[in-house]
Short mmCIF file of C-alpha atoms in Angstrom, two decimals:
data_model
loop_
_atom_site.label_atom_id
_atom_site.label_comp_id
_atom_site.label_asym_id
_atom_site.label_seq_id
_atom_site.Cartn_x
_atom_site.Cartn_y
_atom_site.Cartn_z
CA MET A 1 -16.65 6.47 23.30
CA ILE A 2 -17.28 6.93 19.56
CA LEU A 3 -17.22 4.23 16.56
CA GLN A 4 -15.94 4.35 13.41
CA PRO A 5 -16.77 1.36 11.68
CA VAL A 6 -14.63 0.18 8.58
CA LEU A 7 -18.20 -1.14 6.93
CA ASN A 8 -21.70 -0.21 7.91
CA VAL A 9 -22.70 -1.95 11.44
CA PHE A 10 -25.42 -3.94 9.56
CA LEU A 11 -23.37 -5.50 7.16
CA LEU A 12 -20.97 -6.45 9.69
CA LEU A 13 -23.51 -8.09 11.84
CA LEU A 14 -24.68 -9.77 8.80
CA LEU A 15 -21.19 -11.14 8.25
CA PHE A 16 -20.64 -11.97 11.72
CA ALA A 17 -23.66 -13.44 13.04
CA PRO A 18 -23.86 -16.61 11.11
CA VAL A 19 -20.41 -17.38 12.41
CA ALA A 20 -21.14 -16.52 15.87
CA ALA A 21 -24.05 -18.88 15.71
CA ILE A 22 -22.02 -21.83 14.48
CA GLY A 23 -19.54 -21.19 17.20
CA VAL A 24 -21.91 -21.12 19.89
CA LEU A 25 -23.53 -24.40 18.67
CA ALA A 26 -20.14 -25.77 18.38
CA LEU A 27 -19.60 -24.86 21.94
CA VAL A 28 -22.76 -26.47 23.22
CA LYS A 29 -22.40 -29.92 21.44
CA ALA A 30 -18.51 -30.06 22.12
CA PRO A 31 -17.13 -32.38 24.92
CA GLY A 32 -15.89 -31.17 28.17
CA ARG A 33 -12.23 -31.02 27.43
CA ASP A 34 -12.82 -29.05 24.04
CA ARG A 35 -15.07 -26.12 25.25
CA GLY A 36 -12.26 -23.94 26.15
CA LEU A 37 -11.10 -24.06 22.55
CA TRP A 38 -14.52 -23.16 21.26
CA VAL A 39 -14.73 -20.23 24.15
CA MET A 40 -11.31 -18.68 22.96
CA ARG A 41 -12.48 -19.27 19.32
CA LEU A 42 -15.67 -17.15 20.10
CA VAL A 43 -13.48 -14.47 22.04
CA MET A 44 -11.40 -14.11 18.86
CA LEU A 45 -14.26 -13.50 16.77
CA VAL A 46 -15.84 -10.76 19.26
CA ALA A 47 -12.52 -9.00 19.19
CA LEU A 48 -12.49 -8.97 15.40
CA PHE A 49 -15.91 -7.49 15.39
CA THR A 50 -14.95 -5.02 17.55
CA MET A 51 -11.54 -4.10 15.86
CA LEU A 52 -13.75 -3.39 12.63
CA LEU A 53 -16.05 -1.21 14.52
CA ARG A 54 -12.60 1.08 15.22
CA PRO A 55 -13.63 2.21 18.67
CA GLY A 56 -11.96 5.46 19.79
CA ILE A 57 -12.39 8.29 22.59
CA PRO A 58 -12.63 12.18 21.75
CA GLY A 59 -9.15 13.69 22.28
CA GLY A 60 -10.05 17.26 21.64
CA ALA A 61 -10.71 19.34 18.71
CA THR A 62 -8.38 21.18 16.21
CA GLN A 63 -9.32 24.49 14.26
CA THR A 64 -9.01 24.16 10.54
CA LEU A 65 -8.46 26.56 7.60
CA ALA A 66 -10.60 25.55 4.69
CA THR A 67 -9.27 26.91 1.45
CA ASP A 68 -11.58 27.78 -1.30
CA THR A 69 -8.97 27.14 -4.20
CA ASP A 70 -7.80 24.77 -6.99
CA ILE A 71 -4.27 24.15 -6.99
CA VAL A 72 -2.76 22.31 -9.98
CA LEU A 73 0.95 21.04 -9.48
CA VAL A 74 2.80 20.81 -12.76
CA VAL A 75 6.09 18.28 -11.99
CA ASP A 76 8.81 17.80 -14.55
CA THR A 77 9.56 14.04 -14.71
CA THR A 78 12.31 13.93 -17.18
CA ALA A 79 15.71 12.03 -16.38
CA SER A 80 16.89 15.29 -15.15
CA ILE A 81 14.65 15.70 -12.07
CA VAL A 82 16.72 12.73 -10.31
CA ALA A 83 19.83 14.64 -10.96
CA GLU A 84 21.63 14.25 -7.67
CA ASP A 85 22.35 17.67 -6.45
CA TRP A 86 19.55 18.38 -3.67
CA GLY A 87 20.75 18.63 -0.23
CA ASP A 88 23.33 15.85 0.57
CA GLY A 89 23.41 14.39 -2.84
CA GLN A 90 19.70 13.27 -2.99
CA PRO A 91 17.65 13.37 -6.34
CA ARG A 92 15.76 16.62 -6.90
CA LEU A 93 12.66 14.55 -6.83
CA ASP A 94 13.30 14.40 -3.23
CA GLY A 95 12.95 18.02 -3.09
CA VAL A 96 9.56 18.10 -5.12
CA ARG A 97 8.12 15.94 -2.67
CA THR A 98 9.05 17.81 0.42
CA ASP A 99 7.79 20.74 -1.05
CA VAL A 100 4.48 19.61 -2.30
CA GLN A 101 3.73 18.18 1.39
CA SER A 102 4.57 22.03 2.51
CA ILE A 103 1.97 23.05 -0.03
CA VAL A 104 -0.57 20.74 1.07
CA ASP A 105 -0.25 21.79 4.59
CA GLU A 106 -0.27 25.30 3.85
CA TYR A 107 -3.46 25.24 2.06
CA PRO A 108 -5.82 22.81 3.95
CA GLY A 109 -9.10 22.16 2.05
CA ALA A 110 -7.98 23.02 -1.21
CA ARG A 111 -8.74 20.80 -4.18
CA PHE A 112 -5.38 19.63 -5.98
CA ALA A 113 -4.59 18.46 -9.68
CA LEU A 114 -1.14 16.84 -10.70
CA ILE A 115 0.38 17.14 -13.93
CA THR A 116 3.40 15.44 -15.14
CA PHE A 117 5.68 16.07 -18.27
CA ASP A 118 8.49 14.52 -20.06
CA ALA A 119 8.19 13.64 -23.54
CA SER A 120 4.49 14.35 -23.16
CA ALA A 121 2.14 15.67 -20.40
CA ASP A 122 -0.43 13.62 -18.52
CA LEU A 123 -2.83 14.46 -16.02
CA ARG A 124 -1.97 11.87 -13.31
CA LEU A 125 -4.55 13.19 -10.80
CA PRO A 126 -7.77 15.21 -11.45
CA LEU A 127 -8.84 17.87 -9.01
CA THR A 128 -9.56 16.35 -5.55
CA THR A 129 -9.47 17.07 -1.71
CA ASP A 130 -7.89 13.47 -1.15
CA THR A 131 -4.34 14.58 -0.22
CA THR A 132 -3.32 11.15 0.64
CA ALA A 133 -4.08 10.11 -3.04
CA LEU A 134 -1.84 13.14 -4.27
CA ILE A 135 0.93 12.13 -1.87
CA SER A 136 0.89 8.59 -2.73
CA SER A 137 0.99 9.41 -6.39
CA LEU A 138 4.34 11.53 -5.69
CA GLU A 139 5.75 8.76 -3.80
CA VAL A 140 5.28 6.12 -6.53
CA LEU A 141 6.36 8.84 -9.17
CA ARG A 142 9.25 7.89 -11.39
CA PRO A 143 11.11 9.63 -14.51
CA GLU A 144 10.87 8.48 -17.94
CA VAL A 145 12.93 5.26 -18.84
CA THR A 146 16.12 6.78 -19.98
CA SER A 147 16.48 4.30 -23.13
CA GLN A 148 13.15 5.82 -24.46
CA SER A 149 14.21 9.43 -23.78
CA ARG A 150 14.29 11.61 -26.83
CA GLY A 151 14.74 14.79 -25.52
CA SER A 152 11.80 17.05 -23.83
CA SER A 153 10.38 20.78 -23.74
CA VAL A 154 9.81 22.55 -20.19
CA GLY A 155 6.68 23.94 -21.87
CA ILE A 156 5.16 20.93 -23.22
CA ALA A 157 2.39 20.92 -20.55
CA ASN A 158 1.20 24.29 -21.55
CA GLN A 159 -1.88 23.02 -23.22
CA LEU A 160 -3.02 20.51 -20.69
CA LEU A 161 -2.61 23.19 -18.09
CA ALA A 162 -4.76 25.51 -19.86
CA ASP A 163 -7.46 22.85 -20.41
CA THR A 164 -7.61 21.94 -16.64
CA LEU A 165 -7.69 25.48 -15.40
CA SER A 166 -10.37 26.38 -17.87
CA ASN A 167 -12.41 23.37 -16.99
CA ALA A 168 -12.08 24.18 -13.33
CA ALA A 169 -13.11 27.68 -13.97
CA GLU A 170 -16.35 26.73 -15.91
CA SER A 171 -17.30 24.27 -13.45
CA GLN A 172 -16.91 26.33 -10.34
CA PRO A 173 -16.06 30.03 -11.24
CA ASP A 174 -16.37 31.34 -7.55
CA ARG A 175 -13.33 29.11 -6.86
CA SER A 176 -9.67 30.79 -6.97
CA ARG A 177 -6.86 28.97 -8.79
CA MET A 178 -3.25 28.44 -8.23
CA VAL A 179 -0.35 26.94 -10.10
CA PHE A 180 2.92 25.52 -8.78
CA TYR A 181 5.43 24.42 -11.43
CA PHE A 182 8.33 22.19 -10.22
CA GLY A 183 11.37 21.81 -12.67
CA ASP A 184 14.99 22.72 -13.42
CA GLY A 185 14.22 24.56 -16.88
CA GLU A 186 16.47 22.36 -18.78
CA GLN A 187 15.42 22.33 -22.30
CA THR A 188 16.69 19.24 -23.99
CA ALA A 189 14.32 19.53 -27.10
CA SER A 190 15.43 21.09 -30.28
CA SER A 191 12.29 23.36 -30.38
CA THR A 192 11.46 26.62 -28.45
CA PRO A 193 9.68 25.98 -25.28
CA GLU A 194 5.93 26.24 -25.53
CA PRO A 195 4.39 29.63 -23.73
CA PHE A 196 2.21 29.29 -20.71
CA ASP A 197 0.22 32.47 -21.83
CA GLY A 198 -2.99 30.75 -22.31
CA SER A 199 -3.19 29.64 -18.42
CA ALA A 200 -2.39 33.23 -17.19
CA GLN A 201 -5.98 34.33 -17.16
CA TYR A 202 -7.12 31.50 -15.18
CA THR A 203 -4.13 31.63 -12.60
CA ASP A 204 -4.80 33.88 -9.35
CA ALA A 205 -1.53 32.88 -7.55
CA GLY A 206 1.22 30.35 -7.19
CA ALA A 207 4.98 30.10 -8.06
CA VAL A 208 7.59 28.54 -10.25
CA LEU A 209 10.11 26.58 -8.16
CA GLY A 210 13.42 25.77 -9.57
CA TYR A 211 15.70 22.93 -8.75
CA GLY A 212 19.28 22.16 -9.44
CA THR A 213 22.44 23.87 -9.22
CA THR A 214 24.68 25.61 -12.04
CA GLU A 215 27.34 23.01 -11.30
CA GLY A 216 24.80 20.16 -12.10
CA GLY A 217 24.50 16.68 -10.53
CA PRO A 218 24.75 13.31 -12.02
CA MET A 219 21.55 11.28 -13.14
CA ARG A 220 21.19 7.42 -12.53
CA LEU A 221 19.57 5.45 -15.35
CA THR A 222 16.16 4.72 -15.18
CA THR A 223 14.70 1.46 -16.04
CA GLY A 224 11.07 1.36 -15.30
CA GLY A 225 11.43 -1.43 -12.83
CA VAL A 226 10.03 -1.73 -9.39
CA ASP A 227 12.83 0.74 -7.79
CA GLY A 228 13.24 2.70 -10.81
CA SER A 229 16.83 2.91 -10.83
CA SER A 230 19.80 0.44 -12.26
CA GLY A 231 22.16 1.92 -9.98
CA GLU A 232 24.40 3.18 -12.85
CA TYR A 233 24.71 6.83 -13.97
CA ILE A 234 24.16 8.27 -17.57
CA GLN A 235 27.15 8.41 -19.22
CA TYR A 236 28.32 11.18 -21.68
CA GLU A 237 31.98 11.00 -23.42
CA GLY A 238 33.23 8.59 -20.74
CA THR A 239 32.14 10.50 -17.69
CA ASN A 240 28.71 10.96 -15.94
CA ALA A 241 26.40 13.18 -17.58
CA LEU A 242 25.49 16.18 -15.45
CA SER A 243 22.11 18.15 -15.61
CA THR A 244 22.49 21.84 -14.51
CA ILE A 245 19.50 24.37 -13.83
CA ASP A 246 18.42 26.76 -16.44
CA GLU A 247 17.03 29.62 -14.43
CA GLN A 248 16.44 31.83 -17.42
CA ASN A 249 13.71 29.21 -18.85
CA LEU A 250 12.08 29.08 -15.44
CA GLN A 251 11.82 32.83 -14.92
CA THR A 252 10.38 32.91 -18.43
CA ILE A 253 7.65 30.48 -17.42
CA ALA A 254 6.79 32.41 -14.29
CA GLY A 255 6.65 35.85 -15.93
CA GLN A 256 4.06 33.74 -18.41
CA LEU A 257 1.79 32.53 -15.80
CA GLY A 258 1.87 35.79 -13.72
CA VAL A 259 3.79 34.48 -10.80
CA GLU A 260 7.00 34.52 -8.58
CA TYR A 261 9.82 32.22 -9.57
CA GLU A 262 11.76 30.95 -6.39
CA HIS A 263 15.26 28.79 -6.38
CA ARG A 264 14.77 25.94 -4.04
CA THR A 265 17.53 24.60 -1.81
CA ALA A 266 17.42 21.70 0.63
CA ASP A 267 18.39 24.26 3.69
CA ALA A 268 15.76 26.80 3.02
CA GLU A 269 12.01 26.94 3.78
CA ILE A 270 9.83 27.45 1.23
CA ALA A 271 8.32 30.49 0.44
CA LEU A 272 4.69 30.38 -0.24
CA PRO A 273 2.30 33.06 -1.53
CA GLU A 274 -0.76 33.86 0.68
CA ALA A 275 -3.93 32.14 -0.42
CA PRO A 276 -6.24 34.12 -2.71
CA SER A 277 -9.03 36.22 -1.20
CA THR A 278 -11.62 33.48 -1.34
CA THR A 279 -9.99 31.44 1.54
CA THR A 280 -12.11 31.29 4.59
CA ASN A 281 -11.56 32.14 7.83
CA TYR A 282 -10.92 29.94 10.87
CA ALA A 283 -14.41 31.04 12.48
CA GLU A 284 -16.30 29.82 9.03
CA SER A 285 -13.89 26.71 8.71
CA GLY A 286 -14.97 25.07 12.30
CA GLU A 287 -13.39 22.66 14.25
CA VAL A 288 -12.43 18.97 13.51
CA GLY A 289 -12.31 16.55 16.47
CA ASN A 290 -9.28 14.37 16.95
CA VAL A 291 -9.65 10.73 18.06
CA ILE A 292 -7.70 8.55 20.04
CA GLU A 293 -7.97 4.97 18.19
CA LEU A 294 -8.54 1.84 20.50
CA TYR A 295 -9.01 -1.01 17.86
CA TRP A 296 -5.34 -1.96 18.59
CA ILE A 297 -6.41 -3.37 22.03
CA ALA A 298 -8.75 -5.99 20.07
CA ALA A 299 -5.99 -6.46 17.53
CA LEU A 300 -3.77 -7.52 20.45
CA VAL A 301 -6.23 -9.83 22.01
CA ILE A 302 -6.72 -11.46 18.20
CA ALA A 303 -2.70 -11.81 18.03
CA ALA A 304 -2.53 -13.57 21.50
CA LEU A 305 -5.46 -16.15 20.75
CA LEU A 306 -3.79 -16.71 17.31
CA ALA A 307 -0.48 -17.51 18.95
CA VAL A 308 -2.37 -20.24 21.32
CA GLU A 309 -4.13 -21.91 18.26
CA LEU A 310 -0.68 -21.94 16.32
CA ALA A 311 1.20 -23.69 19.38
CA ARG A 312 -1.54 -25.96 19.73
CA ALA A 313 -1.61 -26.98 15.86
CA SER A 314 2.23 -27.29 16.00
CA MET A 315 1.93 -29.55 19.12
CA LEU A 316 -0.49 -31.66 17.32
CA VAL A 317 1.70 -32.03 14.00
CA ALA A 318 4.76 -32.89 16.41
CA ARG A 319 2.75 -35.69 17.67
CA LEU A 320 1.55 -37.06 14.60
CA ARG A 321 5.16 -37.23 13.36
CA HIS A 322 6.01 -39.65 16.18
CA LEU A 323 3.37 -42.09 14.85
CA ARG A 324 4.80 -44.66 12.43
CA ALA A 325 3.17 -46.99 9.92
CA PRO A 326 3.53 -50.66 10.38
CA ARG A 327 6.18 -52.39 8.06
CA PRO A 328 4.88 -54.55 5.13
CA GLY A 329 4.30 -58.04 6.28
CA SER A 330 4.40 -57.48 10.04
CA VAL A 331 1.45 -58.44 12.02
CA PRO A 332 -0.40 -55.70 14.27
CA ARG A 333 -0.68 -56.34 18.03
CA GLY A 334 -4.00 -57.43 19.07
CA SER A 335 -4.67 -59.23 15.78
CA SER A 336 -6.33 -62.58 15.84
CA THR A 337 -3.33 -64.30 14.55
CA GLU A 338 -1.22 -63.10 17.38
CA ARG A 339 -3.85 -64.18 19.77
CA SER A 340 -3.94 -67.68 18.46
CA PRO A 341 -0.48 -68.75 17.74
CA ARG A 342 -1.54 -72.35 17.17
CA GLY A 343 -4.16 -71.61 14.59
CA SER A 344 -7.78 -71.23 14.89
CA SER A 345 -10.53 -74.24 16.12
CA SER A 346 -11.18 -74.53 12.62
CA GLU A 347 -7.86 -75.20 11.61
CA ARG A 348 -7.19 -77.64 14.44
CA SER A 349 -10.19 -79.63 13.39
CA THR A 350 -8.93 -79.84 9.93
CA ARG A 351 -5.63 -81.21 11.10
CA ARG A 352 -7.52 -83.94 13.32
CA SER A 353 -9.54 -85.11 10.06
CA SER A 354 -6.45 -85.55 7.93
CA SER A 355 -4.79 -87.40 10.80
CA GLU A 356 -7.80 -89.69 10.96
CA ARG A 357 -7.99 -90.23 7.42
CA THR A 358 -4.07 -91.27 7.29
CA GLU A 359 -4.72 -93.75 10.18
CA THR A 360 -7.62 -95.26 8.26
CA GLU A 361 -5.72 -95.33 4.85
CA ARG A 362 -2.99 -97.29 6.71
CA ALA A 363 -5.25 -100.04 8.34
CA ASP A 364 -6.83 -100.80 5.05
CA GLY A 365 -3.47 -101.36 3.76
CA GLY A 366 -2.53 -103.79 6.44
CA ASP A 367 -5.62 -105.85 5.82
CA ALA A 368 -5.06 -105.99 2.33
#
């Protein structure tokens, strides 16, 4: 049995100990019929504490290959990257995401950086070994808003790429560097594409990956909203505008970087280059143990006990709804008025005094 707590164990004890003490005190002072509820609540607290400890059992070991490499991904985010000519009519961006996952799997242990470009280039993710952050960044990646598009250059990321590679080379010169460029090569700016010559001296390997077809694919309008698309297509002269791949531009970029060009299609596996010579072997990388998580058992216990608490609360609410408030002017049962319909003793004494005075007055009148 091993533990992988979400917080430091001492911090968890500091948080749970006061609550547990209050629960035990309430259990001791509770009447007999309520003790069962407090026992259930204490069990729920223990189950929550156990879940946060994340218990597990070893499930074997897997050899890992550590790649001592910095990999920079340059991704096109212009409107054409969502042209629907990938696979069965999917956006090209889906193909980019699939290929990035393949690259992550091929070079475990590498550091990754993400650069995107449309009208300008941005460093979305600096060099990191956190591949979860990389994949998450790609999942939420959306192309530029169509209404704000003013044309883009396929080489606009050249300076940012060169700066990222040079900074990596200066900080850790012993690491190798790879560059992967993802795009369709479509130049919509009137200027000539900027060259990537400045990045070649820092690039040991990589590839330029091209997406799209010569027939072209329609592009949906992008709005910048949550889903990123309005559902309508970009129009040109009354019909859907089509984006086509420009492989000549992509081959030029590959030549400038000193890497190979590869046209990508959904029915073909990506051909990735071998990792540079600084990649370590399996023996040097060691082993990583797999763990079978057991926290879900505690989660089921908590869910069951919460269901009991909710059922009990629902019954109490149902009972309260059947209780009716007394109507205005009505006399509650058991009140003194109801128990003495003829009036209290003081009221009867007052009536007798009044009657005696009346008789006296009558006698005086008769004498007169």
